[in-house]
Coordinates of C-alpha atoms and ligand atoms in Angstrom, one line a residue:
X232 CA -0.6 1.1 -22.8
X233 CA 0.2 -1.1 -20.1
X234 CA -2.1 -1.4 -17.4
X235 CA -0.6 -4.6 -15.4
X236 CA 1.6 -4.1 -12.4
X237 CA 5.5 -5.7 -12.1
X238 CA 5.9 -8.9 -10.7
X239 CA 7.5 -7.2 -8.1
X240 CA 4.8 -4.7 -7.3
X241 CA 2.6 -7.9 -7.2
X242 CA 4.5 -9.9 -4.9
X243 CA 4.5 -6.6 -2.6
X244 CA 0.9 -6.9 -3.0
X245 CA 0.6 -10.1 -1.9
X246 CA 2.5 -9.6 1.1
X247 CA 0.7 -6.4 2.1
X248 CA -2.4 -8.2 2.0
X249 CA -1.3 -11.3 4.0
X250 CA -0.1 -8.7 6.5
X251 CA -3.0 -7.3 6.7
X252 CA -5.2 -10.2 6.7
X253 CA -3.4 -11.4 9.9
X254 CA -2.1 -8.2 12.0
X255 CA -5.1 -5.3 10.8
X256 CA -7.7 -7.3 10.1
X257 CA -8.4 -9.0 13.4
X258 CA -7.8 -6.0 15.6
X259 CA -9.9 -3.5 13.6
X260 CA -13.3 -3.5 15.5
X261 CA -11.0 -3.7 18.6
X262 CA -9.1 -0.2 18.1
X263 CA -12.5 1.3 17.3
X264 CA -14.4 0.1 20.1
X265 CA -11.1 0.4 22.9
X266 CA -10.5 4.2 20.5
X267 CA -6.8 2.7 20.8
X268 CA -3.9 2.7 18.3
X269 CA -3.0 -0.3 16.6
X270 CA 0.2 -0.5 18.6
X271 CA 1.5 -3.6 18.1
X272 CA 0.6 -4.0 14.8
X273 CA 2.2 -0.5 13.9
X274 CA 4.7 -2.3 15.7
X275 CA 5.1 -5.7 13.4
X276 CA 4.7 -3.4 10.2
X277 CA 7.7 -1.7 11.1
X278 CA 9.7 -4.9 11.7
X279 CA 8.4 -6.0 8.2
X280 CA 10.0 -2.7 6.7
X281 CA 6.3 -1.1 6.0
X282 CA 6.8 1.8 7.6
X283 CA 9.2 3.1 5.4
X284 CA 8.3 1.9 2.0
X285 CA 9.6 5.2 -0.5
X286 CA 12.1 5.9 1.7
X287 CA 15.4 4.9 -0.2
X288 CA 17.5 1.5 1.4
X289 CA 20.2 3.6 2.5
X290 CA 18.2 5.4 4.7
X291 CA 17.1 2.0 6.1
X292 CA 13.6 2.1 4.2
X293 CA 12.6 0.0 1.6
X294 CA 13.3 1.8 -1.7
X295 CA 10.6 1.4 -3.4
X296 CA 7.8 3.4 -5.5
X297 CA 5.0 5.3 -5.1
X298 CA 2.9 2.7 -6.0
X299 CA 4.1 0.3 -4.3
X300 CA 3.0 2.3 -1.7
X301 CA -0.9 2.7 -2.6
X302 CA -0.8 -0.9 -2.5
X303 CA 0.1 -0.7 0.6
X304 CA -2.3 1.6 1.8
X305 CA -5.4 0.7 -0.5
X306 CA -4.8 -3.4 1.3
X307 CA -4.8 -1.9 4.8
X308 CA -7.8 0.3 4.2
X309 CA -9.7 -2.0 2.7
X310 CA -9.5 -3.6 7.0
X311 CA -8.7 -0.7 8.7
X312 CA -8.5 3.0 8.0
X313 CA -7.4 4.3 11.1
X314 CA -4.1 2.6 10.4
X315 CA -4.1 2.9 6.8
X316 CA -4.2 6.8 7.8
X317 CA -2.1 6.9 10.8
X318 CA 1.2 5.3 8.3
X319 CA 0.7 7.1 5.6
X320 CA 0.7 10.7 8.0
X321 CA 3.9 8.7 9.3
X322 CA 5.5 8.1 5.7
X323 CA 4.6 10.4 3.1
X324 CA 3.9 13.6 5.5
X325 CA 6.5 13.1 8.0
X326 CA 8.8 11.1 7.2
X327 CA 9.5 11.9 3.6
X328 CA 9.2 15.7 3.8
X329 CA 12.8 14.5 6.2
X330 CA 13.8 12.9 3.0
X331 CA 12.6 16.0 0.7
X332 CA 13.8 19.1 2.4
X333 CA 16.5 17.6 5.2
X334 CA 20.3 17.7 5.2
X335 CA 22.5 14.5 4.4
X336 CA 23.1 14.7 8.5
X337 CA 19.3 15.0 9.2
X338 CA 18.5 12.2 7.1
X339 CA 21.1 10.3 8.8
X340 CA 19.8 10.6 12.2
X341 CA 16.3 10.4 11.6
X342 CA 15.1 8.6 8.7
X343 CA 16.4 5.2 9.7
X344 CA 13.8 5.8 12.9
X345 CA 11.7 6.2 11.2
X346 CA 11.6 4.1 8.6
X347 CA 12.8 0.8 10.0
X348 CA 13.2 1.5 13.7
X349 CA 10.1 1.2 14.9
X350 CA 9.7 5.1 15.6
X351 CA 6.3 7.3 14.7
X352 CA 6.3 10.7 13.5
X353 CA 3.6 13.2 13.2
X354 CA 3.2 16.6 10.7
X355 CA 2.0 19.3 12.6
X356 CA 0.8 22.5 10.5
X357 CA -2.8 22.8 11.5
X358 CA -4.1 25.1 14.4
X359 CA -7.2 26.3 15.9
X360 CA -7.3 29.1 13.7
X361 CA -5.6 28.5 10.5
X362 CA -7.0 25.1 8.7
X363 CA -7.7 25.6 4.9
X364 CA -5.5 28.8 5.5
X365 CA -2.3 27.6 6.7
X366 CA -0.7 31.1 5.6
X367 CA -2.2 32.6 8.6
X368 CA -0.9 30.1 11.3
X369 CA 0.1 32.0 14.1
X370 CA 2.8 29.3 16.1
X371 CA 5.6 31.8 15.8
X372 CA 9.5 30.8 15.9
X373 CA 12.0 33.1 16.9
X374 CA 16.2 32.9 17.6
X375 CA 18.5 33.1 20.0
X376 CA 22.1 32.2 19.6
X377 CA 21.5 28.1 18.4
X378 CA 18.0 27.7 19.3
X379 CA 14.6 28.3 18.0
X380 CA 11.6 29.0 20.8
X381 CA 8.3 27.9 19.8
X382 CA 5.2 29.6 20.6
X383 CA 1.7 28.3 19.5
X384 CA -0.9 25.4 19.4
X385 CA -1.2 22.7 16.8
X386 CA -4.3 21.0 16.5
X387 CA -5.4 17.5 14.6
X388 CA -2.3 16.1 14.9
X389 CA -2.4 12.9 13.8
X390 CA -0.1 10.3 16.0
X391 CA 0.5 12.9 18.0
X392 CA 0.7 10.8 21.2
X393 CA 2.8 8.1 19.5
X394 CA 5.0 10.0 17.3
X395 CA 9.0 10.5 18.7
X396 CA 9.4 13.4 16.6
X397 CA 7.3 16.0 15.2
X398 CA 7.7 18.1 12.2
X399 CA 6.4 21.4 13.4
X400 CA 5.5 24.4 11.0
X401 CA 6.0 28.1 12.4
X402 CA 6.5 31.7 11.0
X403 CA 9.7 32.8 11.2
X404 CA 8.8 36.0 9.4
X405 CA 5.3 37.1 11.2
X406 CA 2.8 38.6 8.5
X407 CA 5.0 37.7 5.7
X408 CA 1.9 34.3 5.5
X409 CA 3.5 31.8 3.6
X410 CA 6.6 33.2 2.3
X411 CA 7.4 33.6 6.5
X412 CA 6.5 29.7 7.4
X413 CA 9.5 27.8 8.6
X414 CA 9.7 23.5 9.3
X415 CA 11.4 22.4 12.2
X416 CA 12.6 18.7 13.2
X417 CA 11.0 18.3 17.1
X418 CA 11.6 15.6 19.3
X419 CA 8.8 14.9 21.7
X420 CA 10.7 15.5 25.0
X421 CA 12.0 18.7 23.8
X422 CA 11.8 21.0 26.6
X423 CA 8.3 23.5 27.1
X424 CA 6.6 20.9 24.2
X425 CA 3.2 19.3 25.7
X426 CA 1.3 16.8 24.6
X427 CA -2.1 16.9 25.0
X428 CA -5.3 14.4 25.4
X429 CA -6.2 12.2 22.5
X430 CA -8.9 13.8 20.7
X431 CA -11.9 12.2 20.9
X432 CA -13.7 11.6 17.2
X433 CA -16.5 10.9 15.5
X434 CA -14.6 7.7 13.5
X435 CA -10.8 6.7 12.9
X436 CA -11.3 6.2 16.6
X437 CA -7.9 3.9 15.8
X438 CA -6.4 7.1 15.2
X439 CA -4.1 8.7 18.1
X440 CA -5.1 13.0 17.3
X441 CA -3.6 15.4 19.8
X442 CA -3.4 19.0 20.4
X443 CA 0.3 20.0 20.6
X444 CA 1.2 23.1 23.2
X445 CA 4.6 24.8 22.6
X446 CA 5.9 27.3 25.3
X447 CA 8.5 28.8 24.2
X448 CA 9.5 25.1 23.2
X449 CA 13.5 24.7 23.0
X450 CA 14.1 23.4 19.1
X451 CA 18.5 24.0 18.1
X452 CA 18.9 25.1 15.3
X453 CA 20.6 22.3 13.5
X454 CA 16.6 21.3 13.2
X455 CA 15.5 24.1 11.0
X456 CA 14.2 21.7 8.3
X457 CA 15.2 23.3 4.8
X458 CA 15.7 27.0 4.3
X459 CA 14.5 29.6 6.6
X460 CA 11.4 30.9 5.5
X461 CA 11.1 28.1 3.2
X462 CA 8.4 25.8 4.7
X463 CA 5.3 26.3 2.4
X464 CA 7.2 24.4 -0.4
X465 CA 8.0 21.7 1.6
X466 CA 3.8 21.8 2.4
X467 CA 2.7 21.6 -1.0
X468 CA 5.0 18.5 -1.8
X469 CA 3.2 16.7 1.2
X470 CA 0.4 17.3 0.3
X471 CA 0.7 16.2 -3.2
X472 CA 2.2 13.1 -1.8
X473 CA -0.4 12.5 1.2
X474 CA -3.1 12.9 -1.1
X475 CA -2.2 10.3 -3.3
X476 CA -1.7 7.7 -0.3
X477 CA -5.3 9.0 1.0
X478 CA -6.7 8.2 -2.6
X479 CA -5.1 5.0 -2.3
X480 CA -6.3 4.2 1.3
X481 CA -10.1 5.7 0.4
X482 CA -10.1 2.9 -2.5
X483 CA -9.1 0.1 0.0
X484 CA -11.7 1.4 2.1
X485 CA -14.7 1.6 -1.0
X486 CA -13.4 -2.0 -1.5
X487 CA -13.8 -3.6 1.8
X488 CA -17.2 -1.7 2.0
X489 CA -18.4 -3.0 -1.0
X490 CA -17.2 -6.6 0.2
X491 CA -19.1 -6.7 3.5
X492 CA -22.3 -5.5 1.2
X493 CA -22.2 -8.2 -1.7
X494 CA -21.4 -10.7 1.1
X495 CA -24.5 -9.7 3.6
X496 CA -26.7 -9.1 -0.1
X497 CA -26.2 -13.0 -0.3
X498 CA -26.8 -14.6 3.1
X499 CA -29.5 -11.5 3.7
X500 CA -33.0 -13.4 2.6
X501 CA -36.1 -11.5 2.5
X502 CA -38.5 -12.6 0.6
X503 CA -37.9 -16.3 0.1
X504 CA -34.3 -14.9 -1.6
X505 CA -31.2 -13.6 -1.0
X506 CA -31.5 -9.4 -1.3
X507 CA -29.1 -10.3 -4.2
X508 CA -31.7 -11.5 -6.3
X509 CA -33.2 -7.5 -5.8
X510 CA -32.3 -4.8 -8.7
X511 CA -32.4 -2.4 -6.5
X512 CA -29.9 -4.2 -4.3
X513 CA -27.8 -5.0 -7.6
X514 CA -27.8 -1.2 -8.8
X515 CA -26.5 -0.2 -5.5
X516 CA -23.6 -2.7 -5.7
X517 CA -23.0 -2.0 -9.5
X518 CA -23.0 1.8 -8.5
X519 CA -20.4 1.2 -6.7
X520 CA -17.9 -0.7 -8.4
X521 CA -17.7 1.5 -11.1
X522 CA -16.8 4.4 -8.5
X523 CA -14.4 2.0 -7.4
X524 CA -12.5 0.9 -10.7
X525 CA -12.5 4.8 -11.8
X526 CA -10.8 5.6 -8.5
X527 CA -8.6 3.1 -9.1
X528 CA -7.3 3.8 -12.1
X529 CA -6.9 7.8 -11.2
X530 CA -5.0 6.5 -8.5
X531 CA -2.3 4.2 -10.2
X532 CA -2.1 7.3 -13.2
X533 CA -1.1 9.7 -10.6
X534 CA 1.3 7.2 -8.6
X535 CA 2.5 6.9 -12.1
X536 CA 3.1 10.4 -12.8
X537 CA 4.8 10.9 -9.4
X538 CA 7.3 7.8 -10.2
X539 CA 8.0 9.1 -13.8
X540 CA 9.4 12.6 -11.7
X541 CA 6.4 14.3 -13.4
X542 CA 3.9 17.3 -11.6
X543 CA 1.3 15.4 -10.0
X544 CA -0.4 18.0 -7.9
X545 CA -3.9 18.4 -10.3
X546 CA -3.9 14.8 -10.4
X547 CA -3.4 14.2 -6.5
X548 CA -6.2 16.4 -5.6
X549 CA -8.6 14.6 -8.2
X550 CA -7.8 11.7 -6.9
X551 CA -7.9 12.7 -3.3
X552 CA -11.5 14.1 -3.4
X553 CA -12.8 11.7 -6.4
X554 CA -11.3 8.9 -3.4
X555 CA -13.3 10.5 -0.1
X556 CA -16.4 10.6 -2.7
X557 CA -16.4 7.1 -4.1
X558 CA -15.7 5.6 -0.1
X559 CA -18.5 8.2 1.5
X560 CA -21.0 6.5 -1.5
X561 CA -20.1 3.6 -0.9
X562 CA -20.2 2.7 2.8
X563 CA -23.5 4.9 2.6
X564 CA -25.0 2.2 0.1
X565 CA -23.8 -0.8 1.7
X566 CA -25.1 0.3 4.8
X567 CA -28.8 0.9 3.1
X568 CA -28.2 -3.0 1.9
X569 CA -27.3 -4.2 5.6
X570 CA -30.7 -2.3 6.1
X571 CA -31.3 -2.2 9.8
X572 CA -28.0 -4.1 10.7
X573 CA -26.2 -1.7 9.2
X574 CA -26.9 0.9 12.1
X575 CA -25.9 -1.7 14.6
X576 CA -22.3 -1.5 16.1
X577 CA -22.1 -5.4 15.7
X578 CA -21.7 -5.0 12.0
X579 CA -18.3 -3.7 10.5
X580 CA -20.3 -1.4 8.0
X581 CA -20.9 1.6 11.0
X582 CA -17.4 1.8 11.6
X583 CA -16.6 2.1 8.3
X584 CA -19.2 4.9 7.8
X585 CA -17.9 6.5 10.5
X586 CA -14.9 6.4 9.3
X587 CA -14.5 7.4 5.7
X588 CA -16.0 10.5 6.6
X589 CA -12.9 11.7 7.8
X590 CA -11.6 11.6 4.3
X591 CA -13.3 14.6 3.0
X592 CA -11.9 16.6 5.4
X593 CA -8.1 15.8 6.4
X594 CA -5.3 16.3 3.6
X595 CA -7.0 19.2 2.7
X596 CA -11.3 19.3 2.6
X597 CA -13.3 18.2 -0.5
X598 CA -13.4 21.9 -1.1
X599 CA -10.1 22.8 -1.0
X600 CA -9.3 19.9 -3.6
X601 CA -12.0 20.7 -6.1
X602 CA -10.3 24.5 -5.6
X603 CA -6.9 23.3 -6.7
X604 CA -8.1 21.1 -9.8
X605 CA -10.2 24.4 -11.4
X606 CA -7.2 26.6 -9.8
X607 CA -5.1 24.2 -12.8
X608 CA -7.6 24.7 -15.5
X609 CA -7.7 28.0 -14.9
X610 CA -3.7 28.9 -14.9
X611 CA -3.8 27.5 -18.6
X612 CA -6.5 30.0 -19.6
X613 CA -4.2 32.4 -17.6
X614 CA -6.3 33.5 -14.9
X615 CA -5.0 33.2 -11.3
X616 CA -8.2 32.1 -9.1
X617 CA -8.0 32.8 -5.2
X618 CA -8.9 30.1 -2.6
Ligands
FAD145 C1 -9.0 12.9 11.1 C2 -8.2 14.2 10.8 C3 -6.8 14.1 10.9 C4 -6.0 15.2 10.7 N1 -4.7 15.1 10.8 C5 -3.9 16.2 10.6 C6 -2.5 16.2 10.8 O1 -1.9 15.1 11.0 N2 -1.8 17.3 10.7 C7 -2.4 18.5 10.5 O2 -1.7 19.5 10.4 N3 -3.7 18.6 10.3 C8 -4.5 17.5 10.4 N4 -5.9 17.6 10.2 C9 -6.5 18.9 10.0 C10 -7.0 19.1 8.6 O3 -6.0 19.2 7.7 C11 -8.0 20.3 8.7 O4 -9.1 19.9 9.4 C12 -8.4 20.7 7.3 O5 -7.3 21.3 6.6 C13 -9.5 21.8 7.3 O6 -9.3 22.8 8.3 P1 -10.3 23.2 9.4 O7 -10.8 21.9 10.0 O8 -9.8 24.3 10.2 O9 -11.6 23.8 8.6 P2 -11.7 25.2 7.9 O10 -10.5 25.6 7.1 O11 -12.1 26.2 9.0 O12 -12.9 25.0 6.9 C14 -14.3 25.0 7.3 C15 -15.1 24.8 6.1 O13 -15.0 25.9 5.2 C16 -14.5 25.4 3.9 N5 -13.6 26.4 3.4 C17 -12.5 27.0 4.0 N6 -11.8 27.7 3.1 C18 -12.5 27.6 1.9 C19 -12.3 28.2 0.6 N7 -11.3 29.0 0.4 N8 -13.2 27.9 -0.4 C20 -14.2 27.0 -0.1 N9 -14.5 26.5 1.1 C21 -13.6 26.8 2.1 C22 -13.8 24.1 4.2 O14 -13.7 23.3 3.1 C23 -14.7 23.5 5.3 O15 -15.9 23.0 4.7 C24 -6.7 16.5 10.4 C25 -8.1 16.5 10.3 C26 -8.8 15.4 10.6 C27 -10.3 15.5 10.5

């Protein structure tokens, strides 16, 4: 068994983390405190060819794996979530569900956008009343000659402000749940599409959310993205593939937490020591890198599995939830070692409490994943469990 990236994949790894050192890092605190996106660095990552890392070269993307790709994300995390999250909503829910389900001619037109260009895209599937449940969204989308009108409201969604286009889930079948959800390619000046106010959150304040209205919302029909009435499949793949990239970002996050902890445990002195010199202190740091190093080697296994063309879904979830865990744990600890510091906004440990507690809840909840992994075990005992 070989455990030891390419030299390729580390080169890419060195050059993630020297962009991130210079563009994310500086600006993190910043984007928090202004609740801003990181514009211009989104900006200088798409210039570098970040923002399209799996999608292939002649699409104008980079062409390279999934792994690659949690490199990616696990370096920017490790600085800043918010725009750890907000690409990899961009790449591996947007932008490559255009690569999975889109004609030669859609791919054309959009990918390069998107993955070079400088362009944002958003996924928009949630809605007030269908989260968990995305069977019983009620945005409907109905024909008439060579357009589709969209009616509904999509909530959480993620670069909503910044995105240029949108890929919008409706029902073109009402009551038929999933089997009746359709995807659609929207651009953000399409006619009767508003964009509301930025959400205001708890953390990921980096993070542009937005409610999106659509009144009767003018979408031709050369943007039906895959089949009619075949949008939940296109769902499932994203979230296979956004999982994995949130596992990878939740690890850079744990990372950086534990960083700012073991480097405030040794300047910290109470005592006549450094905190270091404290078991307790130690246990809490040793806690946490072997959270850290489990999650990290779920999360290269799966990017593995997805690269070899192999069902990754079970292994995505895992990942996903064992990822939000091992982050939540640890910024929770290495605030306890900042003690009282850790609760001021001057230390970079409350921002990143605030905002790894995000990750048990988009990409599907903590709930929702542990669902899917037993929903697995149980399908090879042949019983069919029900979320
Ligand atoms: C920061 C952030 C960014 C997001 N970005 C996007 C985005 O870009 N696009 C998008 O479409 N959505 C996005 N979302 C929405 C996200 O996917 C939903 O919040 C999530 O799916 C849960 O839906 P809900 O909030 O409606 O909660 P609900 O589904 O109402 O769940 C409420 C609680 O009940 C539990 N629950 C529900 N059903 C079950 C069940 N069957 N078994 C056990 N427990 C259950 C849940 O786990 C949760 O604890 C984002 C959310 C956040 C927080």
């Amino acid at each position: 068994m070989d455990f030891s990236l390419t030299e390729e994949q580390q080169m890419f790894r060195n050059l993630f983390r020297e962009f991130t050192e210079k563009e994310v890092a500086p600006m993190a605190e910043h984007i928090d405190k202004a609740e801003a996106p990181p514009v211009e660095a989104l900006k200088r990552a798409a210039a570098q060819g970040f923002l399209g890392i799996p999608i292939p070269e002649q699409y104008g993307g980079a062409g390279l794996d999934y792994l690659t790709y949690t490199l990616f994300a696990e370096e920017i995390g490790k600085h800043c979530l918010s725009t750890a999250i907000t690409v990899t909503i961009h790449t591996l829910l947007a932008s490559m569900s255009i690569l999975d389900a889109g004609t030669e001619a859609q791919k054309q037109a959009y990918l390069p956008r998107l993955a070079g260009g400088g362009e944002l895209a958003s996924f928009a599937l949630t809605e007030p009343d269908a989260g968990s449940d995305p069977g019983s969204l009620r945005t409907v989308a109905r024909r008439e000659d060579g357009t589709f009108y969209l009616d509904g409201v999509k909530n959480w969604v993620s670069n909503g402000g910044l995105a240029s286009l949108h890929v919008v889930f409706a029902s073109t079948e009402p009551g038929q749940r999933h089997q009746g959800l359709s995807a659609f390619i929207v651009e953000k000046d399409s006619p009767c599409v508003v964009v509301g106010h930025r959400e205001p959150t708890l953390g990921l304040r980096g993070m542009d959310i937005r409610t999106i209205y659509f009144e009767d919302g003018h979408v031709p029909a050369e943007n039906l993205l895959g089949p009619l009435n075949g949008g939940w499949p296109i769902v499932l793949r994203a979230f296979n593939r956004v999982r994995l990239g949130l596992a990878a970002a939740a690890l850079g996050a744990a990372e950086g937490a534990l960083a700012l902890g073991v480097n405030f445990a040794v300047e910290r002195r109470q005592f006549g020591a450094p905190i270091a010199q404290k078991q307790a202190i130690q246990n809490y740091i040793a806690d946490c890198a072997v959270e850290i190093e489990a999650l990290r080697h779920l999360v290269r296994y799966t990017a593995w599995l997805a690269d070899t063309g192999q069902d990754y879904g079970r292994y995505a979830s895992m990942a996903k939830y064992l990822g939000a865990r091992a982050a939540k744990e640890t910024a929770n600890k290495m605030l306890q070692v900042h003690g009282g510091y850790g609760f001021s906004d001057e230390y970079a440990i409350s921002r990143v409490y605030r905002d790894v507690r995000a990750l048990r809840l988009l990409g599907g909840t903590d709930e929702i994943q542990r669902y899917a992994v037993a929903r697995g075990i149980f399908d090879e005992k042949g019983l069919k469990i029900q979320p």
